Coordinates of C-alpha atoms in Angstrom, one line a residue:
M1 CA -86.2 -29.0 15.6
I2 CA -83.9 -27.3 18.1
F3 CA -80.9 -27.9 15.9
A4 CA -82.8 -26.7 12.8
F5 CA -83.7 -23.5 14.6
A6 CA -80.2 -22.9 15.8
F7 CA -78.7 -23.6 12.3
F8 CA -81.1 -21.1 10.6
H9 CA -80.2 -18.3 13.0
M10 CA -76.5 -19.0 12.8
Q11 CA -76.7 -18.1 9.2
N12 CA -78.2 -14.7 10.2
P13 CA -75.6 -12.9 12.4
K14 CA -77.9 -10.5 14.0
F15 CA -79.9 -13.4 15.4
T16 CA -76.8 -15.4 16.5
K17 CA -76.8 -14.3 20.2
M18 CA -80.6 -14.7 20.4
A19 CA -80.4 -18.1 18.9
L20 CA -77.7 -19.3 21.3
L21 CA -79.7 -18.0 24.3
F22 CA -82.9 -19.7 23.1
L23 CA -81.0 -23.0 22.4
T24 CA -79.5 -22.8 25.9
F25 CA -82.9 -22.2 27.4
L26 CA -84.4 -25.2 25.6
C27 CA -81.5 -27.4 26.6
L28 CA -81.9 -26.3 30.3
I29 CA -85.6 -27.1 30.2
T30 CA -85.0 -30.5 28.6
S31 CA -82.2 -31.3 31.1
S32 CA -84.3 -30.2 34.1
R33 CA -87.4 -32.2 32.9
A34 CA -85.2 -35.3 32.5
A35 CA -83.7 -34.8 36.0
I36 CA -87.2 -34.6 37.5
L37 CA -88.5 -37.6 35.7
N38 CA -85.4 -39.6 36.5
R39 CA -85.8 -39.3 40.3
I40 CA -86.1 -42.7 41.8
G41 CA -89.3 -43.8 43.6
I42 CA -90.0 -46.2 46.4
N43 CA -92.9 -48.6 46.9
Y44 CA -94.4 -48.0 50.4
G45 CA -96.2 -51.3 51.3
R46 CA -97.7 -51.7 54.8
L47 CA -98.4 -55.5 55.2
G48 CA -96.5 -55.6 58.4
N49 CA -97.3 -55.4 62.1
N50 CA -93.9 -53.8 63.1
L51 CA -93.6 -50.9 60.7
P52 CA -92.9 -47.3 61.7
S53 CA -95.8 -44.8 61.7
P54 CA -96.8 -43.0 58.5
A55 CA -95.3 -39.8 59.8
K56 CA -92.0 -41.5 60.5
S57 CA -92.1 -43.2 57.1
I58 CA -92.6 -39.9 55.3
E59 CA -89.7 -38.4 57.3
L60 CA -87.5 -41.4 56.2
L61 CA -88.5 -41.0 52.6
Q62 CA -87.4 -37.4 52.8
N63 CA -84.1 -38.3 54.4
M64 CA -83.5 -40.9 51.7
N65 CA -84.1 -38.2 49.0
A66 CA -86.7 -40.3 47.4
G67 CA -88.2 -38.5 44.4
R68 CA -91.4 -40.5 44.4
V69 CA -93.5 -42.8 46.5
K70 CA -96.0 -45.4 45.3
L71 CA -98.9 -46.3 47.6
Y72 CA -101.0 -49.5 47.3
D73 CA -104.0 -47.5 48.3
A74 CA -105.0 -43.8 48.7
D75 CA -104.7 -43.4 52.4
H76 CA -105.8 -40.0 53.6
E77 CA -103.4 -39.8 56.5
I78 CA -100.4 -40.5 54.3
L79 CA -101.5 -38.2 51.5
H80 CA -102.0 -35.4 54.1
L81 CA -98.5 -36.1 55.5
L82 CA -97.1 -35.8 52.0
S83 CA -98.6 -32.3 51.5
G84 CA -96.0 -29.7 50.8
K85 CA -93.3 -32.3 50.4
N86 CA -91.1 -32.5 47.3
I87 CA -92.1 -36.1 46.6
E88 CA -94.3 -37.1 43.7
V89 CA -97.0 -39.6 44.6
A90 CA -98.6 -42.6 42.9
I91 CA -101.9 -43.7 44.4
T92 CA -103.9 -46.9 43.7
V93 CA -107.5 -47.8 43.1
A94 CA -108.2 -51.2 44.8
N95 CA -108.9 -54.1 42.5
D96 CA -112.3 -54.7 44.1
E97 CA -113.4 -51.1 43.3
I98 CA -112.7 -51.4 39.6
S99 CA -116.0 -52.9 38.3
A100 CA -118.2 -50.5 40.2
I101 CA -116.2 -47.5 38.9
A102 CA -116.3 -48.9 35.4
S103 CA -120.1 -49.0 35.4
N104 CA -120.8 -45.7 37.1
Q105 CA -119.3 -42.3 36.3
H106 CA -120.6 -40.9 39.6
L107 CA -118.5 -43.4 41.6
A108 CA -115.5 -42.5 39.5
D109 CA -116.2 -38.8 40.3
Q110 CA -116.6 -39.6 44.0
W111 CA -113.3 -41.6 44.1
V112 CA -111.4 -38.7 42.5
Y113 CA -112.9 -36.1 44.7
E114 CA -112.1 -38.1 47.8
H115 CA -108.7 -39.3 47.0
V116 CA -107.2 -36.8 44.5
L117 CA -108.9 -33.4 44.8
A118 CA -109.0 -33.5 48.6
H119 CA -105.1 -33.5 48.5
Y120 CA -104.1 -32.1 45.1
P121 CA -102.1 -30.0 44.3
S122 CA -100.4 -29.5 47.7
T123 CA -99.7 -33.2 47.6
K124 CA -97.9 -33.9 44.3
I125 CA -100.1 -36.7 43.0
R126 CA -98.8 -37.6 39.6
F127 CA -100.1 -41.1 38.9
V128 CA -103.4 -42.8 39.6
L129 CA -102.9 -46.6 39.2
V130 CA -106.1 -48.5 38.7
G131 CA -105.7 -51.9 40.3
N132 CA -102.6 -53.9 40.9
E133 CA -101.5 -56.8 38.6
V134 CA -105.2 -57.2 37.5
L135 CA -104.4 -59.4 34.6
S136 CA -102.3 -61.9 36.7
S137 CA -105.5 -63.5 38.1
T138 CA -108.2 -64.3 35.6
N139 CA -109.2 -67.7 36.9
T140 CA -112.6 -66.9 38.2
V141 CA -115.6 -65.3 36.6
Q142 CA -115.2 -62.3 38.9
D143 CA -111.5 -62.0 38.1
M144 CA -112.2 -62.0 34.4
Q145 CA -114.9 -59.4 34.8
I146 CA -112.5 -57.1 36.7
A147 CA -110.0 -57.6 33.9
K148 CA -112.6 -56.6 31.3
D149 CA -113.7 -53.6 33.4
L150 CA -110.1 -52.3 33.8
V151 CA -109.9 -50.0 30.8
P152 CA -113.5 -48.6 31.3
A153 CA -112.6 -47.8 34.9
M154 CA -109.4 -46.1 33.8
R155 CA -111.3 -44.0 31.3
R156 CA -113.8 -42.8 33.9
I157 CA -111.1 -41.9 36.3
K158 CA -109.2 -40.0 33.6
N159 CA -112.4 -38.2 32.5
T160 CA -113.0 -36.9 36.0
I161 CA -109.4 -35.7 36.4
K162 CA -109.5 -34.1 33.0
S163 CA -112.8 -32.4 33.7
Q164 CA -111.1 -30.6 36.6
G165 CA -108.5 -29.1 34.3
I166 CA -105.7 -31.3 35.7
R167 CA -103.2 -32.2 33.0
N168 CA -100.2 -33.5 35.0
I169 CA -101.7 -36.7 36.5
K170 CA -101.3 -39.9 34.4
V171 CA -103.7 -42.8 34.8
G172 CA -102.3 -46.3 34.3
T173 CA -102.2 -49.8 35.8
P174 CA -99.3 -52.0 36.9
L175 CA -99.0 -55.4 35.2
A176 CA -96.7 -58.3 36.1
M177 CA -94.3 -60.1 33.6
D178 CA -96.6 -63.2 33.7
M179 CA -98.6 -61.4 31.0
M180 CA -95.8 -62.4 28.6
G181 CA -95.8 -65.6 26.6
T182 CA -92.3 -65.1 25.3
T183 CA -89.5 -62.8 26.5
F184 CA -86.3 -64.2 24.9
P185 CA -84.7 -63.1 22.8
P186 CA -86.2 -59.6 23.4
S187 CA -87.2 -59.2 19.8
N188 CA -89.3 -62.3 20.1
G189 CA -91.3 -60.8 23.0
S190 CA -95.0 -61.4 22.9
F191 CA -98.0 -61.4 25.2
K192 CA -99.8 -64.6 26.0
P193 CA -102.5 -65.3 23.5
E194 CA -105.2 -65.1 26.1
M195 CA -103.9 -61.7 27.1
R196 CA -104.1 -60.0 23.7
E197 CA -107.8 -59.3 23.6
L198 CA -107.4 -57.5 27.0
M199 CA -104.1 -55.8 26.1
I200 CA -105.3 -54.1 22.9
P201 CA -107.8 -51.8 24.5
L202 CA -105.4 -51.0 27.3
L203 CA -102.6 -50.1 24.8
K204 CA -105.1 -48.0 22.8
Y205 CA -106.0 -46.1 26.0
L206 CA -102.4 -45.6 27.1
N207 CA -101.4 -44.5 23.6
G208 CA -104.3 -42.1 23.3
T209 CA -103.6 -40.4 26.7
R210 CA -99.8 -40.5 26.5
S211 CA -99.7 -42.5 29.7
F212 CA -97.2 -45.1 30.8
F213 CA -97.3 -48.9 30.5
F214 CA -96.4 -49.8 34.1
V215 CA -94.7 -53.1 34.6
D216 CA -93.5 -55.1 37.6
V217 CA -90.2 -56.5 36.4
Y218 CA -87.9 -58.6 38.6
P219 CA -84.6 -59.9 37.1
Y220 CA -84.2 -61.8 40.4
F221 CA -87.1 -64.2 39.6
A222 CA -85.9 -64.7 36.0
W223 CA -82.4 -65.5 37.2
A224 CA -83.6 -67.8 40.0
E225 CA -85.9 -69.7 37.6
S226 CA -83.1 -70.1 35.1
R227 CA -80.8 -71.4 37.8
A228 CA -83.4 -73.9 39.0
N229 CA -84.0 -75.2 35.5
N230 CA -80.5 -75.0 34.1
Q231 CA -77.3 -75.4 36.1
T232 CA -75.6 -72.7 34.1
G233 CA -78.6 -70.4 33.7
I234 CA -78.4 -66.7 33.4
D235 CA -75.2 -65.1 34.6
L236 CA -75.6 -63.5 38.1
G237 CA -73.7 -60.4 37.2
F238 CA -75.9 -59.9 34.1
A239 CA -79.0 -60.1 36.4
L240 CA -77.4 -57.7 38.9
L241 CA -76.8 -55.1 36.2
R242 CA -73.1 -55.4 36.8
S243 CA -71.3 -53.0 34.4
G244 CA -68.9 -54.6 32.0
N245 CA -69.8 -58.1 33.1
M246 CA -71.0 -59.5 29.8
T247 CA -73.1 -58.8 26.7
Y248 CA -75.7 -60.6 24.7
T249 CA -76.6 -59.8 21.1
D250 CA -80.2 -60.4 20.0
P251 CA -79.8 -62.5 16.8
Q252 CA -82.8 -60.9 15.2
S253 CA -82.5 -57.2 16.0
G254 CA -78.7 -57.1 16.4
L255 CA -79.2 -55.0 19.5
V256 CA -76.5 -55.6 22.2
Y257 CA -77.6 -56.1 25.8
T258 CA -75.5 -55.6 28.9
D259 CA -78.0 -56.5 31.6
L260 CA -81.1 -58.7 32.1
L261 CA -83.4 -55.8 33.0
D262 CA -83.0 -54.2 29.6
Q263 CA -83.8 -57.5 28.0
M264 CA -87.0 -57.9 29.9
L265 CA -88.1 -54.3 29.3
D266 CA -87.4 -54.6 25.6
S267 CA -89.4 -57.9 25.4
V268 CA -92.4 -55.8 26.5
V269 CA -91.5 -53.1 23.9
Y270 CA -91.5 -55.7 21.1
A271 CA -94.7 -57.3 22.4
M272 CA -96.5 -54.0 22.3
A273 CA -95.2 -53.3 18.8
K274 CA -96.5 -56.6 17.6
L275 CA -100.0 -55.4 18.5
G276 CA -99.5 -52.1 16.6
Y277 CA -98.3 -49.9 19.5
D278 CA -94.6 -49.2 19.2
D279 CA -94.3 -46.0 21.1
V280 CA -96.2 -46.4 24.3
M281 CA -94.0 -45.2 27.2
L282 CA -92.7 -47.7 29.8
A283 CA -92.5 -47.2 33.5
I284 CA -91.3 -49.6 36.2
A285 CA -93.9 -50.0 38.9
E286 CA -91.8 -52.5 40.9
T287 CA -88.3 -53.9 40.8
G288 CA -85.8 -54.9 43.4
W289 CA -83.8 -57.8 44.9
P290 CA -84.6 -59.8 48.1
H291 CA -82.0 -59.5 50.8
E292 CA -82.9 -62.8 52.6
G293 CA -84.7 -66.0 51.7
D294 CA -85.2 -69.7 52.5
S295 CA -82.2 -72.0 52.2
D296 CA -83.2 -73.0 48.7
E297 CA -83.7 -69.4 47.5
F298 CA -80.2 -68.9 46.2
G299 CA -78.9 -65.4 45.6
A300 CA -81.3 -63.7 48.1
N301 CA -78.8 -61.9 50.3
K302 CA -77.8 -58.3 51.2
E303 CA -74.8 -58.2 49.0
N304 CA -76.7 -59.0 45.8
A305 CA -79.6 -56.7 46.9
A306 CA -77.3 -53.8 47.5
E307 CA -75.5 -54.3 44.2
Y308 CA -78.7 -54.6 42.2
N309 CA -80.5 -51.6 43.7
N310 CA -77.4 -49.4 43.5
N311 CA -76.8 -50.3 39.9
L312 CA -80.5 -49.8 39.1
I313 CA -80.4 -46.3 40.7
K314 CA -77.3 -45.3 38.8
K315 CA -78.8 -46.6 35.6
M316 CA -82.3 -45.1 35.9
S317 CA -81.3 -41.8 37.4
A318 CA -78.7 -41.0 34.7
T319 CA -79.1 -37.6 32.9
P320 CA -79.4 -37.8 30.0
S321 CA -81.4 -41.0 30.3
N322 CA -79.9 -44.3 29.2
G323 CA -83.2 -45.9 28.0
T324 CA -82.9 -49.4 26.6
P325 CA -81.3 -50.8 23.5
A326 CA -84.6 -50.7 21.7
R327 CA -85.4 -47.2 23.1
P328 CA -82.1 -45.4 23.6
G329 CA -82.5 -42.2 25.7
A330 CA -86.1 -43.0 26.8
I331 CA -87.1 -41.8 30.3
I332 CA -88.4 -44.8 32.4
P333 CA -89.9 -43.7 35.8
T334 CA -88.8 -46.3 38.3
F335 CA -90.1 -47.4 41.7
I336 CA -88.0 -49.8 43.9
F337 CA -89.7 -52.5 45.8
S338 CA -89.8 -51.9 48.7
M339 CA -89.4 -49.5 51.6
Y340 CA -89.8 -52.1 54.3
D341 CA -89.8 -55.8 54.8
E342 CA -93.5 -56.8 55.2
N343 CA -93.8 -59.7 57.7
Q344 CA -97.5 -60.4 57.1
K345 CA -97.0 -61.5 53.5
Y346 CA -97.5 -65.1 52.6
G347 CA -95.3 -67.5 50.7
P348 CA -91.5 -68.2 50.7
A349 CA -89.2 -66.1 52.9
T350 CA -88.2 -63.8 50.0
E351 CA -91.8 -62.5 49.9
R352 CA -91.1 -60.8 53.3
H353 CA -87.5 -59.5 52.6
W354 CA -87.3 -56.8 49.9
G355 CA -87.1 -53.8 52.2
L356 CA -84.5 -51.1 52.1
M357 CA -85.2 -50.0 55.7
N358 CA -85.5 -51.8 59.0
P359 CA -88.5 -51.1 61.3
D360 CA -86.3 -48.8 63.4
G361 CA -85.5 -46.7 60.4
S362 CA -82.0 -47.9 59.9
A363 CA -80.8 -49.1 56.5
V364 CA -80.9 -52.9 55.8
Y365 CA -77.8 -52.3 53.5
A366 CA -76.1 -49.3 51.9
V367 CA -78.0 -47.7 49.1
N368 CA -78.1 -44.2 47.8
I369 CA -81.4 -43.2 46.1
T370 CA -79.9 -40.2 44.3
G371 CA -77.3 -42.3 42.5
K372 CA -74.9 -39.3 42.8
V373 CA -72.3 -40.7 45.3
N374 CA -71.2 -44.1 46.3
P375 CA -73.0 -45.6 49.4
S376 CA -69.6 -45.8 51.1
D377 CA -69.3 -42.0 50.9

């Protein structure tokens, strides 16, 4: 449309100057919007007993030039501290709140009034995430009920936000890659059969509200699993997003992939398309690389973590956006996991060693959130 406008006016000399100015203006708006959306976010988890105070943490986020922060709750103190800061915020409705909100619009109103309107717009809340990896656990009757209540709860939250005349807050939900039945090759991507009846209403909602499909995507786990099951496995450089390392051509689509992250993201794109939703926008709710692990957790070290996250930042903060092979140029909001190591998490050592920052506020390894200069600079 922009180029059509410019061409028409170029054929009319008296409008040439006006057309050029208008075209420049539109390009500046587009570039500015992309730059804002491409700012890298950080997941701020707090499952640790040695972490800095919220006030110190917000100060560190500013010093890091983080463009966004994602909270696993809607803590009033943190939201108050973020007031007036140039940091966009994602807040979370707890999993155990979903069913009650789904069944009662008054409770949805109350949640929004308490956690959104009490802080917005001075705090730049841009995303309300309903639950966290809700579809990863559907083993019990209660789990399945929460999964079924997910979209109704999202609709009620969105209805309240919309009723207040707010148009710049998206409502979504982060899902893990365990929702996928097949991811390779990317064009063969599909959701697990048992997920499809839950996925269709979710995709319908996201498509209707122009919201993002948030996914927790970890090339580290895919690489580690392939290494455990196959001595050759996935190439490490391919998993680390190493530029010029190698390429893979999808035999069905013909698309050429230079890193594992794009492969994983596009498998979700193809899975959505198979259900009739081929243009729902993607966002990365979590991604990262552990910097330490148990002796049998190969590849979990500071060197790999630094390389992955710096390559990720460069890739996802580029202007214009790189997108993926299936969606070239698409803007994909991205949150790195995580701000700190969280020593109260259970499981193998890698679960507690994803942090970018030490408890004293120093960097675990060199990383630059802006992607504009090398960490060594």
